[in-house]
XYZ file of C-alpha atoms in Angstrom:
576
model
C -0.012 0.183 -0.099
C 1.570 3.446 -1.174
C 1.439 5.938 1.487
C 1.288 9.607 0.350
C 1.670 12.608 2.570
C -0.948 15.339 2.513
C -0.684 18.911 2.789
C -2.938 20.595 5.505
C -4.629 23.982 4.240
C -4.416 26.632 7.045
C -7.527 28.951 7.929
C -7.419 32.452 7.174
C -6.168 35.473 9.628
C -2.765 36.256 10.755
C -0.430 34.121 12.028
C 0.017 35.790 15.440
C -3.544 35.695 15.912
C -3.991 31.949 15.117
C -0.982 30.927 17.731
C -2.527 33.066 20.392
C -5.619 31.037 19.772
C -4.277 27.673 19.718
C -1.732 28.515 22.453
C -2.536 30.359 25.235
C -0.249 32.449 27.334
C 1.961 30.462 29.957
C -0.089 32.031 32.982
C -3.116 30.188 31.739
C -1.868 26.749 32.650
C 0.154 26.003 35.785
C 3.495 24.427 34.883
C 3.451 20.724 35.416
C 6.002 19.245 38.269
C 7.356 16.011 38.819
C 5.571 15.842 42.019
C 2.534 16.024 40.359
C 2.340 12.163 40.221
C 2.115 11.938 43.966
C -1.253 12.405 45.780
C -0.069 15.222 47.665
C 2.428 18.129 46.074
C 5.941 16.848 46.895
C 6.648 19.765 49.261
C 3.421 19.131 51.469
C 4.799 15.333 51.319
C 8.104 16.336 52.420
C 6.963 18.554 55.172
C 4.795 15.773 56.473
C 7.304 13.269 56.741
C 9.832 15.755 58.112
C 7.546 16.607 61.024
C 6.772 12.970 61.742
C 10.554 12.251 61.899
C 10.810 15.045 64.430
C 7.619 14.357 66.513
C 8.736 10.317 66.559
C 12.015 11.197 67.727
C 11.311 13.401 70.518
C 8.641 11.371 71.476
C 10.870 8.075 71.599
C 13.658 10.342 73.412
C 11.477 11.516 76.028
C 10.024 7.870 76.810
C 13.370 6.658 76.827
C 14.835 9.194 79.293
C 11.871 8.345 81.515
C 12.707 4.630 81.506
C 16.130 5.030 82.223
C 15.172 7.024 85.398
C 12.950 4.880 86.370
C 14.793 1.789 85.700
C 12.400 0.109 83.259
C 13.886 -2.140 80.686
C 13.999 -0.024 77.338
C 12.601 -3.341 75.270
C 9.422 -3.068 76.974
C 7.151 -0.848 74.669
C 3.838 -0.039 74.498
C 1.301 0.753 71.569
C 2.306 4.516 71.587
C 6.015 3.511 71.194
C 5.346 0.952 68.673
C 3.385 3.509 66.595
C 6.350 5.933 67.005
C 9.106 3.672 66.223
C 6.976 2.684 62.848
C 6.818 6.568 62.066
C 10.230 7.236 62.501
C 11.466 4.307 60.641
C 9.074 5.054 57.775
C 9.987 8.721 57.798
C 13.612 7.878 57.719
C 13.406 5.646 54.510
C 11.422 8.213 52.723
C 13.702 11.109 53.480
C 16.770 8.992 52.914
C 15.247 7.793 49.479
C 14.319 11.216 48.515
C 17.540 13.022 49.116
C 19.847 10.116 47.836
C 17.910 9.226 44.957
C 19.288 11.880 42.827
C 22.700 10.866 43.640
C 22.445 7.244 43.449
C 20.261 7.310 39.756
C 23.109 9.926 38.488
C 25.576 7.270 39.227
C 23.434 4.423 37.560
C 22.732 7.215 34.786
C 26.466 7.516 33.910
C 27.008 3.884 33.641
C 24.375 3.144 31.107
C 25.304 5.897 28.438
C 26.119 3.470 25.907
C 22.656 1.942 26.260
C 20.595 4.994 25.626
C 19.627 5.791 22.116
C 19.885 9.524 22.957
C 23.740 9.844 23.714
C 25.219 13.418 22.735
C 27.825 13.202 19.744
C 30.629 13.956 22.154
C 29.638 11.500 24.783
C 31.684 13.076 27.579
C 30.234 14.063 31.316
C 29.482 17.482 31.667
C 30.353 19.423 34.752
C 28.155 20.929 37.296
C 28.286 24.168 35.267
C 28.337 22.822 31.791
C 24.455 22.426 31.420
C 24.267 26.438 31.579
C 27.233 26.911 28.938
C 25.767 24.189 26.651
C 22.285 25.738 26.606
C 24.122 29.287 25.535
C 25.740 27.461 22.671
C 22.651 25.604 21.399
C 21.458 26.991 18.151
C 18.342 25.494 17.487
C 15.458 27.265 19.608
C 13.577 25.550 22.317
C 10.693 23.143 21.046
C 7.446 24.988 20.913
C 5.650 22.214 22.178
C 7.223 22.255 25.751
C 6.588 24.451 29.043
C 5.109 27.735 27.235
C 3.900 27.198 24.001
C 4.581 30.592 22.745
C 8.089 30.341 23.905
C 9.261 29.193 20.587
C 7.702 32.180 18.566
C 9.479 34.666 20.743
C 12.633 32.644 21.297
C 12.260 32.304 24.705
C 14.342 29.635 27.004
C 11.979 26.652 28.203
C 11.518 26.474 31.947
C 15.072 25.933 33.600
C 14.405 22.788 35.111
C 13.120 21.331 31.742
C 16.131 22.929 30.016
C 18.633 21.269 32.423
C 17.049 17.498 31.769
C 16.682 18.022 28.040
C 20.550 19.063 28.477
C 21.325 15.887 30.398
C 19.431 13.804 28.092
C 21.535 15.065 25.087
C 24.727 14.647 27.074
C 23.894 10.988 27.884
C 23.815 11.571 31.637
C 20.109 10.741 31.844
C 18.664 7.949 29.874
C 15.834 8.776 27.587
C 13.963 5.607 28.795
C 13.643 7.035 32.660
C 12.003 10.142 32.070
C 8.475 8.891 32.440
C 9.735 7.332 36.054
C 11.679 10.126 36.950
C 9.332 12.887 36.117
C 5.973 11.183 37.059
C 4.431 12.943 33.806
C 4.110 11.175 30.585
C 3.055 14.119 28.451
C 6.085 15.845 29.932
C 8.525 13.200 29.384
C 7.671 12.907 25.702
C 8.075 16.699 25.294
C 11.201 16.608 26.786
C 12.477 13.713 24.759
C 11.093 15.284 21.846
C 13.120 18.349 22.207
C 16.327 16.295 23.050
C 15.978 14.383 19.688
C 15.566 17.827 17.812
C 18.587 19.055 19.208
C 20.435 15.762 18.471
C 19.511 15.398 14.839
C 18.888 19.217 13.884
C 15.834 18.136 12.461
C 12.512 19.987 13.164
C 9.542 17.693 13.510
C 6.857 20.417 14.020
C 4.422 18.542 11.710
C 4.242 15.331 14.033
C 1.852 16.548 16.959
C 2.521 16.235 20.312
C -0.430 17.397 22.422
C -3.891 15.882 22.241
C -2.687 12.341 23.314
C -2.971 10.576 26.580
C 0.529 9.034 26.779
C -0.169 7.219 30.299
C -2.751 5.066 28.284
C 0.612 3.457 26.491
C 3.071 3.479 29.219
C 4.409 0.183 29.641
C 2.165 -1.748 26.962
C 1.829 -0.075 23.613
C 4.689 2.178 22.686
C 8.351 3.005 24.525
C 10.168 6.470 23.921
C 7.204 8.344 22.669
C 7.613 11.950 21.039
C 4.271 12.350 19.541
C 1.781 10.498 17.627
C 0.930 9.925 13.855
C -2.411 11.019 12.507
C -3.927 8.546 10.182
C -7.756 9.630 8.750
C -10.598 7.243 9.506
C -13.259 6.476 7.019
C -16.302 4.399 7.166
C -17.670 1.852 4.685
C -21.066 0.429 4.843
C -23.439 -0.351 5.868
C -22.030 -3.982 5.598
C -24.937 -6.300 5.867
C -23.423 -9.401 7.349
C -25.330 -12.288 9.151
C -28.724 -10.027 9.522
C -26.642 -7.252 11.157
C -25.544 -4.129 9.749
C -21.976 -2.780 10.477
C -20.426 0.402 9.772
C -16.732 -0.531 9.047
C -14.019 1.819 10.442
C -10.975 1.809 8.173
C -7.712 3.794 8.945
C -5.550 4.543 5.593
C -4.131 7.066 3.510
C -4.565 5.349 -0.141
C -7.113 6.991 -1.782
C -10.105 5.028 -3.621
C -9.761 2.237 -0.876
C -12.588 3.341 1.597
C -14.833 4.341 -1.455
C -14.347 1.210 -3.249
C -15.051 -1.082 -0.208
C -18.254 1.003 0.410
C -19.273 0.086 -3.169
C -18.598 -3.305 -2.685
C -20.989 -2.967 0.719
C -23.835 -1.196 -1.250
C -23.688 -4.272 -3.533
C -23.818 -7.094 -0.962
C -26.412 -5.087 0.766
C -28.767 -4.724 -2.305
C -28.397 -8.507 -2.978
C -29.542 -9.810 0.378
C -26.536 -9.374 2.177
C -23.603 -11.931 3.107
C -23.260 -14.793 5.466
C -20.026 -16.185 7.512
C -18.970 -18.911 9.505
C -16.022 -19.308 11.541
C -14.341 -22.809 11.078
C -11.566 -22.683 13.837
C -10.425 -20.472 16.606
C -7.161 -21.045 18.020
C -3.831 -19.061 18.670
C -0.554 -20.871 18.065
C 3.077 -20.658 19.783
C 5.705 -23.057 18.756
C 9.084 -23.201 21.045
C 12.034 -25.072 19.758
C 14.152 -27.365 21.836
C 17.055 -29.413 21.074
C 17.752 -32.816 22.502
C 20.737 -34.712 22.604
C 20.052 -37.298 19.708
C 17.466 -37.352 17.386
C 15.995 -40.588 18.817
C 15.652 -38.588 21.911
C 13.820 -35.863 20.095
C 11.414 -38.291 18.866
C 10.345 -39.768 22.314
C 9.500 -36.401 23.204
C 7.305 -35.912 19.937
C 5.650 -39.538 20.640
C 5.148 -38.152 24.345
C 3.510 -34.653 23.393
C 1.158 -36.060 20.729
C 0.187 -39.187 22.390
C -3.770 -38.718 23.259
C -3.542 -40.217 26.433
C -1.111 -37.443 27.817
C -3.244 -34.596 26.546
C -5.402 -34.105 29.533
C -2.005 -33.913 31.812
C -0.681 -31.256 29.422
C -4.018 -29.192 29.256
C -4.149 -29.023 32.935
C -0.385 -27.716 32.970
C -1.066 -25.329 30.189
C -4.621 -23.981 31.198
C -3.322 -22.874 34.521
C -1.790 -19.718 32.574
C -5.051 -17.998 32.378
C -8.829 -18.502 33.057
C -9.548 -18.364 29.109
C -6.683 -20.284 27.924
C -7.786 -23.925 26.793
C -5.100 -26.073 24.881
C -6.567 -27.367 21.733
C -3.819 -29.618 20.453
C 0.101 -29.917 19.810
C 1.485 -30.634 16.788
C 5.433 -31.393 16.581
C 7.916 -31.239 13.747
C 11.432 -32.301 13.703
C 14.864 -30.973 12.050
C 17.622 -33.734 13.165
C 17.600 -33.260 17.085
C 15.728 -30.019 17.117
C 11.944 -30.356 17.857
C 9.336 -27.692 17.088
C 6.264 -28.036 19.066
C 3.007 -25.986 17.884
C 0.750 -25.632 20.763
C -2.740 -24.474 19.837
C -5.238 -22.840 22.262
C -8.427 -20.652 22.257
C -7.737 -17.293 23.748
C -11.085 -16.008 24.555
C -11.685 -12.151 23.498
C -7.840 -11.629 23.445
C -5.765 -12.161 20.316
C -3.775 -14.086 22.707
C -0.035 -14.238 21.934
C 0.791 -13.409 25.582
C -1.616 -15.851 27.153
C -0.536 -18.782 24.727
C 3.018 -17.943 25.455
C 2.570 -18.400 29.435
C 0.733 -21.699 28.790
C 3.441 -22.878 26.706
C 6.217 -22.128 29.539
C 4.063 -23.776 31.982
C 4.415 -27.163 29.562
C 7.866 -26.603 29.317
C 8.698 -26.354 32.996
C 6.686 -29.739 33.587
C 8.313 -31.335 30.571
C 11.887 -30.619 32.142
C 11.010 -32.909 34.904
C 10.651 -36.074 32.656
C 13.119 -34.680 30.044
C 15.903 -33.127 31.959
C 18.192 -33.185 28.902
C 15.987 -30.865 26.695
C 17.449 -27.461 25.816
C 14.956 -25.035 25.317
C 16.290 -22.857 22.502
C 13.519 -20.024 22.117
C 10.004 -19.918 23.104
C 9.189 -19.203 19.478
C 10.819 -21.334 16.970
C 8.891 -19.833 14.016
C 6.698 -22.796 13.422
C 3.782 -20.891 14.857
C 4.314 -18.772 12.403
C 3.953 -15.206 13.495
C 3.989 -12.408 11.209
C 5.458 -14.110 8.360
C 3.987 -15.718 5.126
C 3.890 -19.848 6.226
C 2.151 -22.711 4.835
C 1.394 -24.052 8.073
C -0.933 -20.771 8.926
C -2.349 -21.320 5.119
C -3.108 -24.950 5.976
C -3.737 -25.263 9.389
C -4.803 -21.903 10.235
C -3.924 -19.562 12.934
C -6.467 -17.278 15.027
C -9.785 -17.286 13.441
C -10.131 -19.235 10.352
C -13.549 -17.603 8.657
C -15.529 -18.166 5.468
C -17.596 -15.379 4.014
C -19.750 -15.729 1.105
C -22.921 -13.833 -0.734
C -24.898 -13.917 -3.720
C -24.870 -10.785 -5.986
C -27.729 -10.552 -8.341
C -27.306 -10.150 -11.992
C -29.161 -6.596 -11.836
C -26.607 -5.360 -9.090
C -23.834 -6.524 -11.087
C -24.778 -4.294 -13.923
C -26.054 -1.408 -12.058
C -23.794 -0.560 -9.173
C -20.703 -2.521 -9.841
C -20.767 -1.770 -13.959
C -19.971 -5.029 -15.054
C -21.031 -8.449 -16.007
C -21.079 -11.705 -14.331
C -18.924 -13.535 -17.029
C -16.430 -11.071 -16.962
C -15.726 -11.048 -13.346
C -15.610 -14.826 -13.185
C -12.979 -14.925 -16.137
C -10.965 -12.186 -14.619
C -10.818 -13.828 -10.932
C -9.604 -16.967 -12.617
C -7.078 -15.547 -14.810
C -5.737 -13.028 -12.186
C -6.410 -14.239 -8.624
C -5.900 -18.203 -9.172
C -3.735 -18.742 -12.296
C -1.843 -15.333 -12.227
C -1.008 -15.971 -8.508
C -0.061 -19.249 -9.040
C 2.302 -18.237 -11.575
C 4.027 -16.006 -9.301
C 3.933 -18.666 -6.440
C 2.264 -16.835 -4.203
C 1.550 -18.506 -0.655
C -1.921 -17.277 0.778
C -2.093 -14.831 -1.936
C -4.995 -15.604 -3.953
C -6.812 -12.655 -3.950
C -7.041 -9.135 -5.359
C -6.255 -6.902 -2.689
C -7.282 -8.472 0.982
C -4.467 -6.975 2.875
C -5.704 -3.510 1.901
C -8.894 -4.079 3.792
C -7.307 -5.958 6.628
C -4.595 -3.537 7.551
C -7.122 -0.773 7.312
C -9.365 -2.216 9.804
C -6.524 -3.451 12.050
C -4.851 -0.183 12.316
C -8.594 1.701 12.963
C -9.306 -1.206 15.983
C -6.111 -1.268 17.575
C -4.961 -4.632 16.399
C -1.036 -5.386 15.424
C -0.631 -4.173 12.070
C 2.499 -6.463 11.393
C -0.020 -9.649 11.605
C -1.625 -8.357 8.624
C 0.900 -10.812 6.880
C -0.583 -13.913 7.884
C -4.080 -12.611 8.404
C -4.488 -11.441 4.946
C -4.144 -15.053 3.504
C -7.165 -15.196 1.508
C -8.335 -17.193 -1.584
C -10.888 -15.512 -3.527
C -13.641 -17.727 -5.388
C -16.012 -16.467 -7.907
C -18.645 -18.719 -10.273
C -21.900 -17.988 -11.904
C -25.209 -19.356 -10.418
C -28.660 -19.574 -11.525
C -28.038 -20.473 -15.080
C -25.230 -17.886 -14.943
C -27.308 -14.870 -14.179
C -25.942 -14.389 -10.574
C -22.476 -14.458 -8.990
C -21.543 -16.421 -5.997
C -18.424 -14.815 -4.355
C -16.622 -16.159 -1.459
C -13.575 -15.128 0.401
C -11.784 -18.129 2.771
C -9.331 -16.585 5.376
C -7.533 -19.375 7.425
C -5.671 -16.724 9.859
C -7.130 -14.021 11.068
C -5.700 -12.846 14.418
C -7.916 -10.326 16.013
C -9.305 -9.334 19.685
C -11.164 -7.103 21.317
C -9.220 -6.690 24.824
C -5.430 -5.985 25.289
C -2.987 -4.095 23.145
C -4.129 -1.284 21.464
C -7.539 -1.891 21.420
C -7.600 -0.263 24.806
C -6.583 3.141 23.365
C -9.314 5.953 23.189
C -9.550 6.195 19.285
C -9.106 2.348 18.830
C -12.003 1.624 21.456
C -14.190 4.129 19.958
C -14.192 2.276 16.653
C -14.435 -1.210 18.200
C -17.512 0.266 19.909
C -18.908 1.768 16.737
C -18.707 -2.101 15.615
C -20.435 -3.161 18.647
C -17.220 -5.566 19.825
C -15.723 -3.431 22.394
C -13.980 -5.571 25.304
C -14.749 -8.744 26.412
C -17.998 -10.341 26.151
C -19.120 -11.340 29.778
C -21.716 -14.010 28.597
C -19.960 -15.835 25.680
C -16.043 -15.147 26.153
C -14.519 -15.106 22.815
C -17.548 -14.016 20.717
C -16.545 -10.259 20.201
C -13.239 -11.304 18.909
C -14.922 -14.010 16.606
C -17.346 -11.138 15.266
C -14.472 -9.161 14.846
C -12.969 -11.634 12.521
C -16.342 -11.901 10.440
C -16.626 -8.301 9.734
C -12.718 -8.109 8.498
C -13.672 -11.047 6.344
C -16.899 -9.215 5.093
C -15.006 -6.191 4.428
C -12.590 -8.437 2.501
C -15.562 -9.716 0.413
C -16.847 -6.309 -0.451
C -13.275 -5.060 -1.336
C -12.643 -7.977 -3.350
C -16.163 -7.579 -5.305
C -15.429 -3.923 -6.088
C -11.563 -4.035 -7.067
C -12.057 -6.940 -9.460
C -15.453 -5.122 -10.563
C -13.279 -2.178 -11.373
C -10.700 -4.101 -13.066
C -13.232 -5.723 -15.268
C -14.969 -2.396 -15.975
C -11.527 -0.796 -17.185
C -12.426 1.870 -14.308
C -9.071 1.329 -11.906
C -6.906 3.998 -13.617
C -9.837 6.483 -13.750
C -10.991 6.138 -10.419
C -7.351 6.651 -8.920
C -6.785 9.447 -11.109
C -9.978 10.952 -9.443
C -9.631 9.961 -5.807
C -5.940 9.084 -5.329
C -4.457 12.392 -6.394
C -4.450 15.892 -4.669
C -6.822 18.424 -6.356
C -4.989 21.296 -4.821
C -3.134 23.397 -7.813
C 0.365 22.863 -6.889
C 1.364 25.557 -9.269
C 0.368 28.281 -7.109
C 2.484 26.968 -4.379
C 5.455 27.644 -6.268
C 7.693 30.624 -5.734
């Protein structure tokens, strides 16, 4: 899929007025401090623990003096003294941590310089006075998205505290990856990292937005070292009439014609009575690889894993990893003394890679008792196979295996698709079947299934890299009812989707899932939301295949792309 950048037409008005409208003056919003991540401002927290320390110490000293005078053993303590001792220890730990963390972290950071991708070109540690001198020598202006938004326009310095952190990151004294933890503010950390990148590379990244995104929502699960976010437009194709329901399918793409073409396919399907789907299989896979001393020993382990008598035991061990994970089977293959074990399990409404990996690890630990000579090389041995075109997924399936079909009436083929049944059938045979065979395609017996799969994946928070196997599809067209009507189907054996976990919990992606009615986990029937999403993906592919093949048969492809996939701006006016 070709990605083309698009310009943005700005509104009328002076640049200064627009800048003031978009960016209020610094006084309008308080500056975010690192201590804002605490329940109380950090100065209040310091005051509380300092007072607690002093009060506890004073009380204990007074009590101990009284015990000494009255010859009472010091180890005999009451409830009040126990509370005072606890308060003394807690406040002491806090104060030592607070005042000592900067010193300790500076030592750790200096030893990790080579691990951080944001190390300055000099690589030399700076003295205490070096940051201020380096700031005076910095040629680029401060990032407009840090501190005061109006600072860049007026060429003012950013807040001194942020300036010192940026300088430390550039110099390699503070690893970029610790900013969120150290500052306690994900948005501020992203802004500081962004400015550090700008200074190191000398490249302006003004077109990459920073504000308007919840960086806390991706911390530790979706993206590391963020400096902004990419905007991808989302279009709606539909209604897609599938299994008696109407779906409005969100598609995130930068390719012109794609949404419009899929929308036309949806129209043709709806006017012909809708499409139907069936889920043939639902199971995520993970295939570790282990090395045994000999091929004979590897064959013994293979026989143990594939023996039906052992399945209940393996299933019990595997299923401990999750209340949704359920082992379905184990398929093994050998290469010399290396054994590849392909585990398949149901994963509820999650896509399930982490879930099946945990279950596999449980089984490997269990097998180690009976096969102590087993050397586990990797939890993934590529027999899974994830994010790579593989015949095992094409034949055995991975994720959800779905078939979607529809009968398109003759009059709809002519009026909506602007072609005829015979031309479509002939084109599909020569292009999708014979042409793909000539090319040696693996799972690619279709016109453009990956276009629709990827667009829906991005919109709904799926892993876009899994479009590789999820786009495996064979498109079949044949005439029925004496050649008057068209039967079309798509068979997709490895659609890997989920409605919980990963990017599905982000606000925009969650909204798209909600639009389809599959947001989150289905409490009544675990796994049904993910299966429904898989059928919608297959239905979207069916609509996309139908429309593109019709455009090719009618010779409309180039004309449509010239109309919808090119900028309509008069670029000559933008030239000097």
